[in-house]
Coordinates of N, CA and C in Angstrom, one line a residue:
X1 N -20.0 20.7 22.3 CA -18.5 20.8 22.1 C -18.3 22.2 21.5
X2 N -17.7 22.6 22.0 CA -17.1 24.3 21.7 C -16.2 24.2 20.1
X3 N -16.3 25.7 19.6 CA -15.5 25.3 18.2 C -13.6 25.0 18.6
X4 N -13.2 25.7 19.7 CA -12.2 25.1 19.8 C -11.9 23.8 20.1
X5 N -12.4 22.9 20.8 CA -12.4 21.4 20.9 C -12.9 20.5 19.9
X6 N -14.1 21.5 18.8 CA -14.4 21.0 17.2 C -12.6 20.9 16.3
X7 N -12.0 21.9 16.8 CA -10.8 22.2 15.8 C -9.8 21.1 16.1
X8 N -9.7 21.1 17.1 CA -8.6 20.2 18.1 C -8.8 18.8 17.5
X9 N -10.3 18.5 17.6 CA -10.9 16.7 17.4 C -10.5 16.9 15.9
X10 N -11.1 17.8 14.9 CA -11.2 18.1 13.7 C -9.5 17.7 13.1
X11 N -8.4 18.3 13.7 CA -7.1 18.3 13.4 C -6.8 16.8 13.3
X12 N -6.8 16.4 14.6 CA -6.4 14.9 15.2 C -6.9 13.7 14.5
X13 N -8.3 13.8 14.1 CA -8.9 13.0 13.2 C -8.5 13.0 11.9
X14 N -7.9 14.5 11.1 CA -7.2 14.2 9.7 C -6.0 13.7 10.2
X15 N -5.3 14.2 11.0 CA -3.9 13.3 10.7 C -4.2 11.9 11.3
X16 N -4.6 11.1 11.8 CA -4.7 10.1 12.1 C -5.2 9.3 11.3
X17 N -6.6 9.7 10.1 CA -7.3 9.2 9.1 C -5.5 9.4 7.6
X18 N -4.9 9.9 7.6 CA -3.5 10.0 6.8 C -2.7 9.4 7.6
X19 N -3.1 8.8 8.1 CA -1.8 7.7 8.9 C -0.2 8.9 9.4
X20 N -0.7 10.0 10.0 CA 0.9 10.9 9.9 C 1.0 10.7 11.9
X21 N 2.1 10.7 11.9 CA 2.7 10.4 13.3 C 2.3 11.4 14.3
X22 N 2.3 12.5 13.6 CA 2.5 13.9 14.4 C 1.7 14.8 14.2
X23 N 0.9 16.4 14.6 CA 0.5 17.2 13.8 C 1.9 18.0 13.4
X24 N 3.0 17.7 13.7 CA 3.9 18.9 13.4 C 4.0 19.9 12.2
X25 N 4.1 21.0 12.5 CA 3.8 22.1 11.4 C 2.6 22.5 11.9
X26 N 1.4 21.9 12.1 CA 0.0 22.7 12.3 C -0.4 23.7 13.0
X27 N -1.3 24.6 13.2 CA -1.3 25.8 13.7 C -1.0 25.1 15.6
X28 N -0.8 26.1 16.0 CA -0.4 25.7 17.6 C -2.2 26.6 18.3
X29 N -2.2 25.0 18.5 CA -3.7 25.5 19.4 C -3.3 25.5 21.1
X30 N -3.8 26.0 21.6 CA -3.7 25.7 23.5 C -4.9 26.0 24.1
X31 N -5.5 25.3 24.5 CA -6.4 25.6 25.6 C -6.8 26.5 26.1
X32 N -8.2 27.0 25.9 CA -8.9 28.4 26.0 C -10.2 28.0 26.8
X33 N -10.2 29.3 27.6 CA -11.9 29.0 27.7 C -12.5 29.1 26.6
X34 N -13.7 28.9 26.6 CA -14.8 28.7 25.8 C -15.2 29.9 24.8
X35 N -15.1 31.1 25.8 CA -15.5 32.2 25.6 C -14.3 32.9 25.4
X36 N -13.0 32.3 24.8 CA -12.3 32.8 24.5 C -11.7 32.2 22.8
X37 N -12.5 31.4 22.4 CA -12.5 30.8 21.2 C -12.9 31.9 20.2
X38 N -12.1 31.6 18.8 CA -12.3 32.1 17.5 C -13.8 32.5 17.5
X39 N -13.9 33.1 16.8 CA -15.7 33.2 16.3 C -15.6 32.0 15.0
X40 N -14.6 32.0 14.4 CA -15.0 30.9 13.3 C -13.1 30.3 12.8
X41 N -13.6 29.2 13.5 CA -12.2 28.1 13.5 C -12.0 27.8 12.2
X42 N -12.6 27.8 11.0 CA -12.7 27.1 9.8 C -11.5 27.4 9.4
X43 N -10.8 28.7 9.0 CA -9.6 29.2 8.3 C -8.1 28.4 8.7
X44 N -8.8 28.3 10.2 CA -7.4 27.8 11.2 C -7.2 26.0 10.3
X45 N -9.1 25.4 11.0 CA -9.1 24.4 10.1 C -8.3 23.9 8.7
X46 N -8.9 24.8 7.7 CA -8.7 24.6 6.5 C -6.9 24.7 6.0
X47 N -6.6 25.3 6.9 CA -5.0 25.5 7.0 C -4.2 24.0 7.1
X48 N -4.8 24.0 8.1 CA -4.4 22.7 9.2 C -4.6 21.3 8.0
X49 N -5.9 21.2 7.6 CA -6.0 20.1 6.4 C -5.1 20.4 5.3
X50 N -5.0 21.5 4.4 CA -3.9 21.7 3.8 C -3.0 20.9 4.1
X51 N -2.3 21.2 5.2 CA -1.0 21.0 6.1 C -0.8 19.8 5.6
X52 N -1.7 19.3 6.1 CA -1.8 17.5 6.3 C -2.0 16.7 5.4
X53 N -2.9 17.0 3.6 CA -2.5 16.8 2.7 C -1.2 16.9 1.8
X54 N -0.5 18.1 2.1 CA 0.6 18.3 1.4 C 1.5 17.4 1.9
X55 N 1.2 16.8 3.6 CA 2.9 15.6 3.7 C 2.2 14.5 3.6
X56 N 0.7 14.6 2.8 CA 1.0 12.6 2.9 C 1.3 12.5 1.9
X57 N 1.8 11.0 1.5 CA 2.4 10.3 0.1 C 1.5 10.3 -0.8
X58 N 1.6 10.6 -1.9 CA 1.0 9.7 -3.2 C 0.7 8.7 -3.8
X59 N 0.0 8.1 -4.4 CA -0.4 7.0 -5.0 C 0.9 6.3 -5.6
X60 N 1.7 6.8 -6.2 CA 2.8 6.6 -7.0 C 3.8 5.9 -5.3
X61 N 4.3 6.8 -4.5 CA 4.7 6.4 -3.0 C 4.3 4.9 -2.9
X62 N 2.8 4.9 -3.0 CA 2.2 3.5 -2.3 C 2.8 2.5 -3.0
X63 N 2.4 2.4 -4.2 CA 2.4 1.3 -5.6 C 4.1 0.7 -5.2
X64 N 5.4 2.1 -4.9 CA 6.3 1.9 -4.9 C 7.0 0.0 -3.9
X65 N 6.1 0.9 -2.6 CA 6.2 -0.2 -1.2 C 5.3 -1.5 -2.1
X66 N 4.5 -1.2 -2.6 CA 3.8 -2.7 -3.2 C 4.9 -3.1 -4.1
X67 N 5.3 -2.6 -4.7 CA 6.6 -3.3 -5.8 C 7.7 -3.9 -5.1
X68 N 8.1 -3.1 -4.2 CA 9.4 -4.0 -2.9 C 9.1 -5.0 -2.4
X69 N 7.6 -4.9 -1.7 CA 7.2 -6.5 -0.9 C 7.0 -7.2 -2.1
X70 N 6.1 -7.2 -2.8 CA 5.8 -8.1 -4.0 C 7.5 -8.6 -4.5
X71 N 8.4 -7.7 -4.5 CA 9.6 -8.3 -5.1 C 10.4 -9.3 -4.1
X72 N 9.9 -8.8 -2.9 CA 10.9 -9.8 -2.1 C 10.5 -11.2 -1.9
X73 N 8.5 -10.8 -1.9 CA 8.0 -11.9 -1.6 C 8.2 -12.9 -2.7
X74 N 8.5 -13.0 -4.5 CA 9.5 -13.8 -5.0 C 10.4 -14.3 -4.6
X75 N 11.0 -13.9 -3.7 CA 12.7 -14.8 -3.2 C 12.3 -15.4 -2.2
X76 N 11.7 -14.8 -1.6 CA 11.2 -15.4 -0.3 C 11.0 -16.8 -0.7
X77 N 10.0 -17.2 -1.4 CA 9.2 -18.2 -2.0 C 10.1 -18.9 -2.6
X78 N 11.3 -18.5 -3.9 CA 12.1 -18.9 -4.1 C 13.1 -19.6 -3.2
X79 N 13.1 -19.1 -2.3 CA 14.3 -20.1 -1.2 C 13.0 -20.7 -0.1
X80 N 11.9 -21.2 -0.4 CA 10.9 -22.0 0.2 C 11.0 -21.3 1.8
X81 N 11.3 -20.3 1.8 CA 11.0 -19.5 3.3 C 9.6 -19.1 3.4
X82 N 8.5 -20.1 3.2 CA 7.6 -19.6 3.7 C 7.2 -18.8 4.9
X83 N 7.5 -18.7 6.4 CA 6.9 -17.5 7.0 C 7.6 -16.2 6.2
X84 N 8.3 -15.6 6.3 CA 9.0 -14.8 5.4 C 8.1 -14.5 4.1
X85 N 7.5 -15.8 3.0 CA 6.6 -15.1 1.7 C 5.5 -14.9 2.6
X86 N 4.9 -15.3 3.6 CA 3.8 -15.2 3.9 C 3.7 -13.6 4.6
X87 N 4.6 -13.2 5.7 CA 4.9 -11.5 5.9 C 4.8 -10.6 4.9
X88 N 5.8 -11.3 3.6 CA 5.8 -10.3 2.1 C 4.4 -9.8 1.4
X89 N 3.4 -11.7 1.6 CA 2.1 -11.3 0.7 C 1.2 -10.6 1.8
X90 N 1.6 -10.0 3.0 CA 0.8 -9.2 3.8 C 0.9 -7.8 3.6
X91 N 2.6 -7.4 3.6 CA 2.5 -6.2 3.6 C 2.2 -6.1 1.7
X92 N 2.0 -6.8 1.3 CA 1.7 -6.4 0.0 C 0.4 -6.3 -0.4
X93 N -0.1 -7.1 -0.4 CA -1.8 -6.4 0.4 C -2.4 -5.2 1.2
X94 N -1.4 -5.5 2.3 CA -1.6 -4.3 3.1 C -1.6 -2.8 2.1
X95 N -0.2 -2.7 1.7 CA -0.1 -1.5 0.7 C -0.8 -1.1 -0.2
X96 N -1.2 -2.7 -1.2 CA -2.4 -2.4 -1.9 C -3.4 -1.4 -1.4
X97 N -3.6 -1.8 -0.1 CA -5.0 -1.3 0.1 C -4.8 0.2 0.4
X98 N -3.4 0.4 0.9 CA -3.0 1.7 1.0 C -3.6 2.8 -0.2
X99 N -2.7 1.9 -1.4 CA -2.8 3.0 -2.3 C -4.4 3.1 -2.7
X100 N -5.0 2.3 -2.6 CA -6.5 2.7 -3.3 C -7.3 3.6 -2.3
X101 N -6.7 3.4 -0.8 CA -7.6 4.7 -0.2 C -6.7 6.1 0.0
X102 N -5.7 6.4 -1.1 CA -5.1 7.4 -1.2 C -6.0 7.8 -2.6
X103 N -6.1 7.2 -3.5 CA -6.9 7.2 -4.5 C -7.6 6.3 -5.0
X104 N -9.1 6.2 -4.2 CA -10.4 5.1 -4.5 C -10.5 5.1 -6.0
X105 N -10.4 6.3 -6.7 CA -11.5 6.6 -8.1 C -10.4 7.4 -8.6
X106 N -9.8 6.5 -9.6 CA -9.2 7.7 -10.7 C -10.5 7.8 -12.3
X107 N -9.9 9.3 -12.3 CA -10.7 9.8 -13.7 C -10.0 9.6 -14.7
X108 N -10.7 8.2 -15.5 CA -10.1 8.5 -17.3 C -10.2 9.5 -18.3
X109 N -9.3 9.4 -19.3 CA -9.4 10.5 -19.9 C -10.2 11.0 -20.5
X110 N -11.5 9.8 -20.7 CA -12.9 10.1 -21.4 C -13.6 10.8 -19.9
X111 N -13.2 10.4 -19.3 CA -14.1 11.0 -18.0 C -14.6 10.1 -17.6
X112 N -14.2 9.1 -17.7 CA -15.2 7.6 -16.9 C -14.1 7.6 -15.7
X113 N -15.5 6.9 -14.2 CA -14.8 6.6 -13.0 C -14.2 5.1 -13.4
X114 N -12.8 5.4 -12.5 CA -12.0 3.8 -12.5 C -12.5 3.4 -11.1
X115 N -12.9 2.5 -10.7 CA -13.0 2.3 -8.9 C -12.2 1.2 -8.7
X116 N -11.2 1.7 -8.0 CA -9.8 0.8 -7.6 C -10.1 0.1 -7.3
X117 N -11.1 0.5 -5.7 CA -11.3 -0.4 -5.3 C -11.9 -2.0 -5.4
X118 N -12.5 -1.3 -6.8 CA -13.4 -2.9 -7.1 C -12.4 -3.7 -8.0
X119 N -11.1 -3.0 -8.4 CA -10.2 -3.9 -9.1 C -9.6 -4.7 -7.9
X120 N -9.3 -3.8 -6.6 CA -8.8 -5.0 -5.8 C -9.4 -5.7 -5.3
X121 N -10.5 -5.1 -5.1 CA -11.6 -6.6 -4.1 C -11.3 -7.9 -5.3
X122 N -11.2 -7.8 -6.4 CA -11.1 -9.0 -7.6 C -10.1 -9.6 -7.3
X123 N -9.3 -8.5 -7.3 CA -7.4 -9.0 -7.1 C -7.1 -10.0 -5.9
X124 N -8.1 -9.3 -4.9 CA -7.8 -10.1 -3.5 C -8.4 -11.5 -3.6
X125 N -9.6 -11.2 -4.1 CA -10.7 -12.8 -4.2 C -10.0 -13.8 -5.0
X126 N -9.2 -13.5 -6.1 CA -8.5 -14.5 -6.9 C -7.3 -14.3 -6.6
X127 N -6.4 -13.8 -8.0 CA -4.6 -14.1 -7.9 C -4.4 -14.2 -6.7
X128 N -4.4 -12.8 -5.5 CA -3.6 -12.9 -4.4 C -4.3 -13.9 -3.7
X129 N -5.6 -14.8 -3.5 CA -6.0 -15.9 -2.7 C -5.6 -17.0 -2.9
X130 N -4.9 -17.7 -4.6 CA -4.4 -18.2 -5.2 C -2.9 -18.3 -4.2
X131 N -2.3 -17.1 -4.3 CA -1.2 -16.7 -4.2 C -0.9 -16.9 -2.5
X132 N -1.6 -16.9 -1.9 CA -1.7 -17.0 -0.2 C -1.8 -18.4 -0.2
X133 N -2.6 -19.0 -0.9 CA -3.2 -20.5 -0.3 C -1.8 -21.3 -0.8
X134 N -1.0 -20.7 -1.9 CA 0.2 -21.9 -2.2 C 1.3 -21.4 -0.9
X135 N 1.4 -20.2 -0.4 CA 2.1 -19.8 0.4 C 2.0 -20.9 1.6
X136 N 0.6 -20.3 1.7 CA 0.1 -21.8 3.3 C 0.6 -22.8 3.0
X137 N 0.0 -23.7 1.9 CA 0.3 -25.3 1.2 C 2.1 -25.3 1.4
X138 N 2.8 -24.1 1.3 CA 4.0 -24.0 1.1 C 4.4 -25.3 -0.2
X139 N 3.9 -25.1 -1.3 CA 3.3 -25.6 -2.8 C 4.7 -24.7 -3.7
X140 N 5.3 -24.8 -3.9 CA 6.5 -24.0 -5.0 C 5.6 -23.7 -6.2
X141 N 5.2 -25.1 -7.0 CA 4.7 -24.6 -8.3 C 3.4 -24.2 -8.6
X142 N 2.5 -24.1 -7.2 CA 0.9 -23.6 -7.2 C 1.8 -21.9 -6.9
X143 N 3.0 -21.5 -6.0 CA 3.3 -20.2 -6.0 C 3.4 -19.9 -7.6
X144 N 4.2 -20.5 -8.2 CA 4.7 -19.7 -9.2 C 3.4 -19.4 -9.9
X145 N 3.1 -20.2 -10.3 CA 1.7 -19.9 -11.6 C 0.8 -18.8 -11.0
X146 N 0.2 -18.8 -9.3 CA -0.6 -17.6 -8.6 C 0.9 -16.6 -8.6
X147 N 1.6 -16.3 -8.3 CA 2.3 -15.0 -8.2 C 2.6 -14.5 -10.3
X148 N 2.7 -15.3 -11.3 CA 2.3 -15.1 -12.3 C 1.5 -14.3 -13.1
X149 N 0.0 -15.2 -12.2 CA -1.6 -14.8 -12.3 C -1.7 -13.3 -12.0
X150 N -0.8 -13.0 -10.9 CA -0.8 -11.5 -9.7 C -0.5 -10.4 -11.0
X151 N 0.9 -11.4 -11.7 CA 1.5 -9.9 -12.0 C 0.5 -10.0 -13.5
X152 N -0.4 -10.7 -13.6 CA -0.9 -10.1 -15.0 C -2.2 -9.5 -14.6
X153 N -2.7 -9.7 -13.5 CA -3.9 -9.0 -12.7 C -3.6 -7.7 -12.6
X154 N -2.0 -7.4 -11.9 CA -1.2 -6.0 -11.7 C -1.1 -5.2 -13.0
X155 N -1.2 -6.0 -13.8 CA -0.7 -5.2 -15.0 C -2.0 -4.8 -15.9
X156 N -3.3 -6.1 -15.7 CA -4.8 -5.4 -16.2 C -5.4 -4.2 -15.1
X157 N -4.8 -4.1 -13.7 CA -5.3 -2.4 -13.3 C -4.1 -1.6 -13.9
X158 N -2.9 -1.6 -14.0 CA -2.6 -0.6 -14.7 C -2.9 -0.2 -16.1
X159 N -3.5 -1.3 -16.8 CA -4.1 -0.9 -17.9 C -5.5 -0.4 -17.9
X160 N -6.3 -1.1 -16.5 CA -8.1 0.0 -16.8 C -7.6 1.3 -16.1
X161 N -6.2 1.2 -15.5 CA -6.1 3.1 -14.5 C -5.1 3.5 -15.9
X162 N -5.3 3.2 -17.1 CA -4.8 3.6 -18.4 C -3.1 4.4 -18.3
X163 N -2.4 3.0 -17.7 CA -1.3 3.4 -17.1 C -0.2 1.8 -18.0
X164 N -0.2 1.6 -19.2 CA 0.0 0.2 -19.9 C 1.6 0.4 -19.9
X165 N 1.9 1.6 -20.1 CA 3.2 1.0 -19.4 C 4.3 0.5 -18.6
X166 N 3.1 0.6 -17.5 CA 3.6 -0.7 -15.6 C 3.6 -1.4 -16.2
X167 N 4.6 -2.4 -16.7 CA 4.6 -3.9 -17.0 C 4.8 -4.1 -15.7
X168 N 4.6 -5.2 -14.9 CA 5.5 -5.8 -14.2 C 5.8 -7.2 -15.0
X169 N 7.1 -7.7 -13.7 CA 7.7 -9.0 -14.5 C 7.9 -9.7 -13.2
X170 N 8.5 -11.0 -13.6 CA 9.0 -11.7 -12.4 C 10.9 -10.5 -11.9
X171 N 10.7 -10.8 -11.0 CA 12.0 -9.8 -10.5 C 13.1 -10.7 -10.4
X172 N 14.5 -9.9 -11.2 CA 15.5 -10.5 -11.5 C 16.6 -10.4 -10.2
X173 N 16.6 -9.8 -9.3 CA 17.1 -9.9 -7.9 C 16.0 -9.2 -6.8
X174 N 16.0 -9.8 -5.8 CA 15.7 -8.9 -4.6 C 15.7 -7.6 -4.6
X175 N 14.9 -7.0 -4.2 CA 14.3 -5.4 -3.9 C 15.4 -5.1 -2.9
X176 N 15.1 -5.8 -1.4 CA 16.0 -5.4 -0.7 C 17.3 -6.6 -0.5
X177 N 18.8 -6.0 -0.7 CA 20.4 -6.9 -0.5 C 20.2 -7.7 0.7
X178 N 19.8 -6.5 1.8 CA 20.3 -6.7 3.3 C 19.4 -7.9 3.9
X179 N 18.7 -8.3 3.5 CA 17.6 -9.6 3.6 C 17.8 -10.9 3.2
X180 N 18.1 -11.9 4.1 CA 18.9 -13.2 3.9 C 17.4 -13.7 3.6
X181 N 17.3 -14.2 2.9 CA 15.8 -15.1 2.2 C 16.3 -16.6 2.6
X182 N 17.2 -16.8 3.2 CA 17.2 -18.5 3.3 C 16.7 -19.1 4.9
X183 N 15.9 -20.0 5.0 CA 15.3 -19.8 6.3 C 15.7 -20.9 7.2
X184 N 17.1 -21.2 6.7 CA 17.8 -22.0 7.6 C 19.6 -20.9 8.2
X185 N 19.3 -19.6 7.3 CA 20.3 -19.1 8.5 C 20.1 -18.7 9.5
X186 N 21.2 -18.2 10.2 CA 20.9 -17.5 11.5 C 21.3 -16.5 11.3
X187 N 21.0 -15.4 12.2 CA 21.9 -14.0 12.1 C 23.0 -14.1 12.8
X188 N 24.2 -13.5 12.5 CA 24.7 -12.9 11.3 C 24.5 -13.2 10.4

């Protein structure tokens, strides 16, 4: 593979591994002979990653989308719309997992590794499996007590990512207005 088709694959692979839609902004490569390539692509590279770090989201971004689904998926459940909590406790998982591979390993302030990831593997094995299985059972009071369990699980990783001021709570309205939670309307 020539270094220009190393750059090309090299580009395509970070934005794809950052979940971004487009390379837009990135250096404009086009098709060369072989022997008409850089002597050393790396600069071009290293630009190009730049690029592509500076537009993805933040950890803070991710957590955000985890706090909306998590909030809906309460009402959801509340108006016994189970398929509806069941979509909510996905994308809320889903995100979870987002944020920890935006940041696997935060550094405490002593300097000890936090490994997210092994807070969620816990998170997933209990509260949220807790929290899925009353979804299935479509169970009201096995939900409440597992989405309970969640938010005090949510709130022991904000305290080992030494962050104690995330309380979460049960949510006093809906995240999103435009979302009829009752699963006997129709649209309109």
């Amino acid at each position: 593979m020539n270094s220009r088709a190393l750059l090309l694959f090299a580009s395509g692979a970070a934005a794809a591994m950052l979940g971004l839609s487009g390379l837009a902004g990135l250096s404009t490569i086009s098709p060369v002979a072989a022997d008409e390539a850089p002597a050393d692509p790396v600069p071009a590279l290293t630009t190009d990653v730049q690029t592509l770090k500076d537009k993805a989201p933040d950890q803070a971004h991710a957590m955000v989308s985890v706090a909306y689904h998590f909030n809906n998926l309460w009402f959801a459940a509340e108006a016994r719309n189970w398929p509806l909590a069941e979509f909510y406790w996905n994308e809320t998982r889903s995100h979870m997992r987002w944020a920890v591979r935006i940041i696997p390993v935060r550094k405490g302030k002593a300097g000890n590794e936090i490994k997210l990831g092994e807070i969620l593997a816990a998170a997933e094995n209990s509260p949220l499996a807790q929290l899925h299985e009353a979804i299935v059972a479509q169970d009201h009071d096995k939900f409440v007590a597992a989405y309970r369990f969640s938010l005090e699980a949510c709130y022991a990783c904000h305290k080992a990512a030494e962050k104690p001021f995330l309380r979460p709570r049960i949510p006093e309205r809906p995240a999103e207005p435009t979302i009829n939670f009752d699963p006997a309307a129709d649209w309109p």
